[in-house]
């Protein structure tokens, strides 16, 4: 908080002019606002005129087909959110009350929330400092120890942080040894690559999101993808209330109302062709931050291991307060003062009050990243002059 000016100047204080000249306020610069492709209205009109407003129909099928091409996986079901995709994933992989599900501690709460609501117990593993995603070495050790205890997790859920894909090759190998299933939270990594394949490849199921803040959006939505057609068929069945094919609504189990609306699929379908261009734009934004700020003492940037290509959904930076002169919270507040939105790196789940009783393995790496990490404006619609507003504001804070 800025100190309040005393209304009466004290005799020892310099006398300030009554009204100080302030520069005109500039429009706010957001972290990752939705970015329209320009073709959404036509796509919406076409879908509305077709009369298919239900979560079924040709637009939805075309969206799912486009997704399978993008993700290079043969089967996809479009859903109402990324969180719904994760929930269905847990259900398909047989999560039951008392089961353990393991994830990296540095992720968004939606990675684990559905499993917890199903009665599962999470266990949070630390991240690798070279990728900020699930540490495969730690995972291997923890799985061996769990096998010795006779209590393996039901599912391991690597989360692709800020568009950085997890090392699925190493994670897959570690889990395959013990027959543990993998559900990839690739919600923000559509367009990312690892080991020459799209994000999430190697997992049994891959969840993606089309929330308004992601690289491409449907105005909300998600999808679940897999190489296993039977699994996606079952996901589709569960996402549409588990209705058996009978006129009287026959049910052998209960499901969810999780299918994506055709109206949203039309928006997603209009956005998807620009994915590649948007990933390039976000990567250029990240590169510009590195070029303009990377040489200042105390500032460093989220790494990208050689086996991967991040979508750079959010540009994330570390602020070492001893070397830079201010800490990341002071920086965040100073930027906010100028209408520039930034956000701390996600608070690790093992530090969240909701998970006080939850077991974890390590966590110091993620805690240090939270302590110093700040996400900067990263939207693909941001102009270069707008980005330089953020860069100049950060530079001015260096002491
Ligand atoms: C966005 C996001 C989600 C949630 O997706 P929704 O579509 O908003 O439900 C989950 N996990 C991660 C890592 C995300 O970035």
Coordinates of C-alpha atoms and ligand atoms in Angstrom, one line a residue:
X1 CA 0.0 0.0 0.0
X2 CA 1.3 3.5 -0.8
X3 CA 1.6 5.7 2.3
X4 CA -1.2 8.1 2.7
X5 CA -0.2 11.8 2.1
X6 CA -0.8 13.9 5.2
X7 CA -3.5 16.5 4.3
X8 CA -1.5 19.2 6.1
X9 CA 2.2 19.5 5.3
X10 CA 4.3 19.1 8.4
X11 CA 6.8 21.9 8.9
X12 CA 9.8 19.6 8.4
X13 CA 8.4 18.0 5.2
X14 CA 8.7 19.5 1.8
X15 CA 5.5 21.2 0.7
X16 CA 4.0 19.2 -2.2
X17 CA 1.9 20.8 -4.8
X18 CA -1.8 20.2 -4.1
X19 CA -2.3 18.1 -7.3
X20 CA 0.5 16.1 -8.8
X21 CA 0.5 15.6 -12.6
X22 CA -0.2 11.9 -13.3
X23 CA 0.2 10.3 -16.7
X24 CA -3.2 9.3 -18.3
X25 CA -4.1 5.7 -17.2
X26 CA -3.3 3.1 -19.8
X27 CA -5.6 0.2 -20.6
X28 CA -5.1 -2.8 -18.4
X29 CA -2.7 -5.5 -19.7
X30 CA -4.0 -9.0 -18.8
X31 CA -2.2 -12.3 -18.2
X32 CA -3.8 -14.3 -20.9
X33 CA -7.1 -12.9 -22.3
X34 CA -9.1 -14.7 -24.9
X35 CA -7.9 -14.0 -28.4
X36 CA -10.5 -14.1 -31.3
X37 CA -9.4 -15.6 -34.6
X38 CA -12.1 -13.6 -36.5
X39 CA -13.9 -16.6 -37.9
X40 CA -15.9 -17.4 -34.8
X41 CA -19.1 -15.5 -35.8
X42 CA -19.4 -17.3 -39.2
X43 CA -18.8 -20.6 -37.5
X44 CA -21.4 -19.9 -34.9
X45 CA -23.9 -18.7 -37.5
X46 CA -23.4 -21.8 -39.6
X47 CA -23.9 -24.1 -36.5
X48 CA -26.9 -22.1 -35.2
X49 CA -28.6 -22.3 -38.7
X50 CA -28.0 -26.0 -38.9
X51 CA -30.2 -26.4 -35.8
X52 CA -27.7 -28.7 -34.0
X53 CA -27.6 -26.9 -30.6
X54 CA -27.4 -30.2 -28.7
X55 CA -24.2 -31.8 -27.5
X56 CA -24.3 -33.9 -30.8
X57 CA -24.1 -33.2 -34.5
X58 CA -21.8 -32.5 -37.3
X59 CA -19.9 -29.5 -35.8
X60 CA -19.0 -31.6 -32.7
X61 CA -17.8 -34.5 -34.9
X62 CA -15.7 -32.1 -37.0
X63 CA -14.2 -30.6 -33.9
X64 CA -13.3 -34.0 -32.5
X65 CA -11.8 -35.0 -35.8
X66 CA -9.7 -31.8 -35.9
X67 CA -8.5 -32.5 -32.4
X68 CA -7.4 -36.1 -33.2
X69 CA -5.3 -34.6 -36.1
X70 CA -3.8 -31.9 -33.8
X71 CA -2.9 -34.4 -31.0
X72 CA -2.0 -37.3 -33.4
X73 CA -4.2 -39.6 -31.3
X74 CA -7.0 -41.6 -33.1
X75 CA -9.8 -41.0 -30.5
X76 CA -11.2 -37.9 -28.9
X77 CA -14.4 -36.9 -27.0
X78 CA -15.2 -33.2 -26.6
X79 CA -16.3 -32.3 -23.1
X80 CA -17.6 -29.3 -21.1
X81 CA -14.3 -28.6 -19.5
X82 CA -10.7 -29.8 -18.9
X83 CA -11.8 -30.6 -15.3
X84 CA -14.6 -32.8 -16.6
X85 CA -12.0 -34.6 -18.9
X86 CA -9.9 -35.3 -15.8
X87 CA -12.9 -36.5 -13.8
X88 CA -13.9 -38.9 -16.6
X89 CA -10.3 -40.0 -16.9
X90 CA -10.2 -40.9 -13.2
X91 CA -13.5 -42.8 -13.6
X92 CA -12.3 -44.7 -16.7
X93 CA -9.1 -45.7 -14.9
X94 CA -11.1 -47.2 -12.0
X95 CA -10.3 -44.8 -9.2
X96 CA -12.2 -45.8 -6.0
X97 CA -12.4 -44.4 -2.5
X98 CA -9.1 -45.0 -0.7
X99 CA -7.0 -45.3 -3.8
X100 CA -3.9 -43.1 -4.1
X101 CA -3.4 -40.8 -7.1
X102 CA 0.0 -39.2 -7.5
X103 CA 0.7 -35.9 -9.2
X104 CA 3.4 -33.2 -9.3
X105 CA 2.8 -30.7 -6.5
X106 CA 3.3 -27.7 -8.9
X107 CA -0.1 -27.7 -10.6
X108 CA -3.5 -26.2 -10.7
X109 CA -6.0 -27.7 -8.1
X110 CA -8.2 -29.0 -10.9
X111 CA -5.6 -31.7 -11.6
X112 CA -6.6 -33.5 -8.4
X113 CA -10.0 -32.0 -7.3
X114 CA -12.2 -34.6 -9.1
X115 CA -10.2 -37.6 -7.7
X116 CA -10.5 -36.1 -4.2
X117 CA -14.2 -35.8 -4.6
X118 CA -14.3 -39.5 -5.6
X119 CA -12.7 -40.3 -2.3
X120 CA -9.1 -40.9 -3.5
X121 CA -6.0 -39.7 -1.5
X122 CA -3.6 -37.6 -3.4
X123 CA 0.2 -37.7 -3.0
X124 CA 2.3 -34.8 -4.2
X125 CA 5.7 -35.3 -5.8
X126 CA 8.3 -32.6 -6.4
X127 CA 9.2 -31.3 -9.8
X128 CA 12.4 -31.5 -11.7
X129 CA 14.3 -28.1 -11.7
X130 CA 15.1 -28.5 -15.4
X131 CA 11.5 -28.7 -16.5
X132 CA 9.4 -27.6 -13.5
X133 CA 7.2 -30.7 -14.2
X134 CA 7.0 -34.1 -12.4
X135 CA 10.4 -35.4 -11.5
X136 CA 10.7 -38.9 -13.2
X137 CA 13.7 -39.9 -11.0
X138 CA 11.7 -39.2 -7.9
X139 CA 8.7 -41.0 -9.3
X140 CA 10.8 -44.1 -10.1
X141 CA 12.1 -44.2 -6.5
X142 CA 8.7 -43.5 -5.0
X143 CA 7.0 -46.2 -7.1
X144 CA 9.6 -48.8 -6.0
X145 CA 9.1 -47.9 -2.4
X146 CA 5.3 -48.0 -2.8
X147 CA 5.6 -51.5 -4.4
X148 CA 7.7 -52.7 -1.4
X149 CA 4.9 -51.4 0.9
X150 CA 2.4 -53.1 -1.4
X151 CA 0.4 -49.9 -2.0
X152 CA 0.9 -48.6 -5.5
X153 CA -1.1 -45.6 -6.8
X154 CA -4.1 -46.2 -9.0
X155 CA -3.1 -43.4 -11.4
X156 CA -0.1 -41.1 -11.9
X157 CA -1.1 -37.7 -13.2
X158 CA 1.7 -35.6 -14.7
X159 CA 0.7 -32.0 -15.2
X160 CA 2.1 -29.9 -18.1
X161 CA 3.1 -26.7 -16.4
X162 CA 2.4 -23.4 -18.3
X163 CA 2.5 -25.4 -21.6
X164 CA 5.7 -27.3 -20.8
X165 CA 5.0 -31.0 -21.6
X166 CA 6.0 -33.5 -19.0
X167 CA 8.7 -36.1 -19.8
X168 CA 6.2 -38.8 -20.8
X169 CA 8.9 -41.2 -22.0
X170 CA 10.5 -41.5 -18.6
X171 CA 7.2 -41.3 -16.7
X172 CA 5.6 -44.0 -18.9
X173 CA 8.6 -46.3 -18.4
X174 CA 8.5 -45.8 -14.6
X175 CA 4.8 -46.5 -14.4
X176 CA 4.8 -49.4 -16.9
X177 CA 7.2 -51.3 -14.7
X178 CA 4.5 -51.6 -12.0
X179 CA 1.5 -51.5 -14.3
X180 CA 0.3 -48.1 -13.0
X181 CA -1.9 -46.1 -15.4
X182 CA -1.0 -42.6 -16.5
X183 CA -3.5 -39.7 -17.1
X184 CA -1.8 -36.6 -18.5
X185 CA -3.1 -33.2 -17.5
X186 CA -2.1 -31.5 -20.7
X187 CA -4.8 -28.8 -20.2
X188 CA -2.5 -25.9 -21.2
X189 CA -0.1 -27.8 -23.5
X190 CA -2.1 -28.3 -26.7
X191 CA 0.5 -27.7 -29.4
X192 CA 3.4 -28.7 -27.2
X193 CA 5.8 -31.5 -28.0
X194 CA 8.0 -34.0 -26.1
X195 CA 10.4 -36.5 -27.5
X196 CA 9.1 -35.7 -31.0
X197 CA 5.5 -36.3 -30.1
X198 CA 2.6 -34.1 -29.0
X199 CA 2.2 -33.4 -25.3
X200 CA 0.7 -36.3 -23.3
X201 CA 1.6 -39.0 -25.8
X202 CA 2.5 -42.1 -23.9
X203 CA -0.2 -41.7 -21.3
X204 CA -3.3 -43.9 -21.3
X205 CA -5.5 -40.8 -21.4
X206 CA -4.7 -37.1 -22.2
X207 CA -6.9 -34.3 -20.9
X208 CA -6.9 -30.9 -22.6
X209 CA -8.8 -27.6 -21.9
X210 CA -10.4 -24.9 -24.1
X211 CA -11.0 -22.5 -21.3
X212 CA -11.0 -18.8 -22.3
X213 CA -7.4 -18.3 -21.0
X214 CA -5.8 -21.1 -23.0
X215 CA -3.9 -20.8 -26.3
X216 CA -7.1 -21.8 -28.2
X217 CA -10.5 -21.6 -26.6
X218 CA -14.0 -22.7 -27.3
X219 CA -15.3 -20.2 -24.7
X220 CA -15.0 -23.1 -22.2
X221 CA -14.6 -26.8 -22.8
X222 CA -12.2 -29.6 -22.8
X223 CA -11.5 -33.0 -24.3
X224 CA -10.2 -36.4 -23.5
X225 CA -8.0 -38.3 -26.0
X226 CA -6.5 -41.7 -26.2
X227 CA -5.0 -44.4 -28.5
X228 CA -7.6 -46.7 -27.0
X229 CA -11.0 -46.4 -28.9
X230 CA -12.9 -48.5 -26.4
X231 CA -11.8 -46.2 -23.6
X232 CA -13.0 -43.1 -25.5
X233 CA -16.2 -44.9 -26.4
X234 CA -16.9 -45.5 -22.7
X235 CA -16.0 -41.8 -21.9
X236 CA -18.6 -40.7 -24.5
X237 CA -21.2 -43.0 -22.9
X238 CA -20.4 -41.7 -19.4
X239 CA -20.4 -38.1 -20.6
X240 CA -24.0 -38.4 -21.9
X241 CA -25.6 -39.8 -18.7
X242 CA -24.6 -43.4 -19.4
X243 CA -27.8 -43.9 -21.5
X244 CA -28.1 -47.4 -22.9
X245 CA -29.5 -47.5 -26.5
X246 CA -33.2 -48.0 -25.5
X247 CA -36.1 -45.6 -26.0
X248 CA -37.1 -45.8 -22.3
X249 CA -33.7 -44.6 -21.0
X250 CA -32.1 -47.8 -19.7
X251 CA -29.1 -47.4 -17.3
X252 CA -26.6 -50.0 -16.1
X253 CA -24.6 -47.3 -14.3
X254 CA -24.7 -43.5 -13.7
X255 CA -22.8 -41.0 -15.7
X256 CA -22.4 -37.3 -16.1
X257 CA -23.7 -34.5 -18.3
X258 CA -20.2 -33.6 -19.6
X259 CA -20.6 -33.5 -23.4
X260 CA -19.5 -30.3 -25.1
X261 CA -22.3 -28.1 -26.7
X262 CA -22.1 -27.8 -30.5
X263 CA -22.2 -24.0 -30.0
X264 CA -18.9 -24.1 -28.1
X265 CA -17.5 -26.7 -30.6
X266 CA -18.1 -24.2 -33.4
X267 CA -15.9 -21.6 -31.6
X268 CA -13.3 -24.2 -30.9
X269 CA -13.3 -25.4 -34.5
X270 CA -12.8 -21.8 -35.7
X271 CA -9.9 -21.3 -33.3
X272 CA -8.0 -24.6 -33.8
X273 CA -6.4 -23.7 -37.2
X274 CA -4.5 -20.8 -35.6
X275 CA -3.0 -23.0 -32.8
X276 CA 0.4 -23.4 -34.4
X277 CA 0.6 -19.6 -35.1
X278 CA -0.4 -18.8 -31.5
X279 CA 2.2 -21.2 -30.0
X280 CA 4.8 -19.4 -32.2
X281 CA 3.5 -16.0 -31.0
X282 CA 3.6 -17.1 -27.3
X283 CA 7.1 -18.4 -27.8
X284 CA 8.2 -15.1 -29.4
X285 CA 6.7 -13.3 -26.4
X286 CA 8.7 -15.5 -24.1
X287 CA 11.9 -14.9 -26.2
X288 CA 11.3 -11.1 -26.0
X289 CA 11.1 -11.2 -22.2
X290 CA 14.3 -13.2 -22.1
X291 CA 16.2 -10.9 -24.5
X292 CA 15.0 -7.7 -22.7
X293 CA 15.3 -8.9 -19.0
X294 CA 17.4 -12.0 -18.9
X295 CA 20.7 -10.1 -18.4
X296 CA 19.4 -8.1 -15.4
X297 CA 20.9 -9.6 -12.2
X298 CA 18.5 -11.8 -10.2
X299 CA 16.0 -12.5 -13.1
X300 CA 15.9 -15.9 -14.8
X301 CA 13.3 -17.8 -16.9
X302 CA 11.4 -21.0 -16.9
X303 CA 13.7 -23.6 -18.6
X304 CA 12.8 -25.8 -21.7
X305 CA 14.6 -29.1 -21.8
X306 CA 16.0 -30.2 -25.2
X307 CA 13.6 -33.1 -25.5
X308 CA 10.6 -30.7 -25.5
X309 CA 8.8 -27.7 -27.1
X310 CA 6.7 -25.7 -24.7
X311 CA 3.7 -23.8 -25.8
X312 CA 4.8 -21.0 -23.5
X313 CA 1.1 -20.6 -22.5
X314 CA 2.4 -18.3 -19.7
X315 CA 5.8 -16.7 -19.6
X316 CA 7.2 -17.5 -16.1
X317 CA 10.2 -15.8 -14.5
X318 CA 12.1 -16.1 -11.2
X319 CA 12.9 -13.0 -9.2
X320 CA 15.9 -13.4 -6.7
X321 CA 15.2 -10.5 -4.4
X322 CA 18.8 -10.3 -3.1
X323 CA 20.2 -9.8 -6.5
X324 CA 17.4 -7.9 -8.2
X325 CA 16.5 -5.6 -5.4
X326 CA 12.8 -6.3 -5.0
X327 CA 10.9 -9.6 -4.5
X328 CA 8.3 -11.1 -6.8
X329 CA 5.4 -9.8 -4.6
X330 CA 6.7 -6.2 -4.7
X331 CA 7.1 -6.6 -8.4
X332 CA 3.6 -8.0 -8.8
X333 CA 2.1 -5.1 -6.8
X334 CA 4.2 -2.5 -8.7
X335 CA 3.0 -3.9 -12.0
X336 CA -0.6 -4.0 -10.8
X337 CA -0.3 -0.3 -9.9
X338 CA 0.3 0.3 -13.6
X339 CA -2.6 -1.9 -14.8
X340 CA -0.3 -4.8 -15.7
X341 CA -1.5 -8.2 -14.5
X342 CA 1.0 -10.7 -13.3
X343 CA 0.5 -13.7 -11.1
X344 CA 2.7 -15.8 -8.7
X345 CA 3.6 -19.3 -10.0
X346 CA 0.9 -21.6 -8.7
X347 CA 1.2 -22.3 -5.0
X348 CA 2.3 -26.0 -4.7
X349 CA -0.5 -28.3 -3.7
X350 CA 1.5 -29.6 -0.7
X351 CA 1.5 -26.1 0.7
X352 CA -2.3 -25.6 0.3
X353 CA -4.4 -25.5 3.5
X354 CA -6.8 -27.9 1.9
X355 CA -4.1 -30.6 1.7
X356 CA -2.5 -30.0 5.1
X357 CA -2.8 -33.7 6.0
X358 CA -1.8 -35.0 2.5
X359 CA 1.4 -37.0 2.1
X360 CA 4.1 -35.6 -0.2
X361 CA 7.6 -36.6 -1.5
X362 CA 10.0 -33.7 -1.6
X363 CA 8.5 -30.4 -2.5
X364 CA 11.4 -28.0 -1.9
X365 CA 12.0 -27.4 -5.6
X366 CA 8.4 -26.4 -6.2
X367 CA 8.3 -24.3 -3.0
X368 CA 11.4 -22.4 -4.1
X369 CA 9.7 -21.8 -7.6
X370 CA 6.6 -20.5 -5.9
X371 CA 8.6 -18.2 -3.6
X372 CA 10.3 -16.5 -6.6
X373 CA 8.1 -17.3 -9.6
X374 CA 6.0 -14.8 -11.4
X375 CA 3.9 -15.3 -14.6
X376 CA 3.9 -12.3 -17.0
X377 CA 1.4 -11.0 -19.6
X378 CA 1.5 -13.7 -22.3
X379 CA -1.6 -13.4 -24.5
X380 CA -1.1 -14.1 -28.2
X381 CA -3.1 -10.9 -28.9
X382 CA -0.7 -8.7 -27.0
X383 CA 1.2 -6.2 -29.2
X384 CA 5.0 -5.6 -29.0
X385 CA 4.5 -2.0 -27.5
X386 CA 2.2 -3.5 -24.9
X387 CA 4.8 -6.1 -24.0
X388 CA 7.4 -3.3 -23.7
X389 CA 5.1 -1.5 -21.2
X390 CA 5.5 -4.6 -19.0
X391 CA 9.2 -4.9 -19.7
X392 CA 9.9 -1.2 -18.9
X393 CA 7.9 -1.4 -15.7
X394 CA 10.0 -4.4 -14.6
X395 CA 13.3 -2.8 -15.6
X396 CA 12.4 0.3 -13.6
X397 CA 12.2 -1.8 -10.4
X398 CA 15.8 -3.0 -10.6
X399 CA 17.9 -1.6 -7.7
Ligands
LIG1 C1 -6.8 -24.9 -17.3 C2 -6.2 -26.0 -16.5 C3 -7.1 -27.0 -16.0 C4 -8.6 -26.8 -16.0 O1 -9.2 -26.8 -17.2 P1 -10.7 -26.2 -17.3 O2 -11.1 -26.4 -18.7 O3 -10.7 -24.8 -16.8 O4 -11.6 -27.1 -16.4 C5 -6.5 -28.1 -15.4 N1 -5.2 -28.2 -15.3 C6 -4.4 -27.3 -15.8 C7 -2.9 -27.6 -15.7 C8 -4.8 -26.2 -16.4 O5 -4.0 -25.3 -16.9

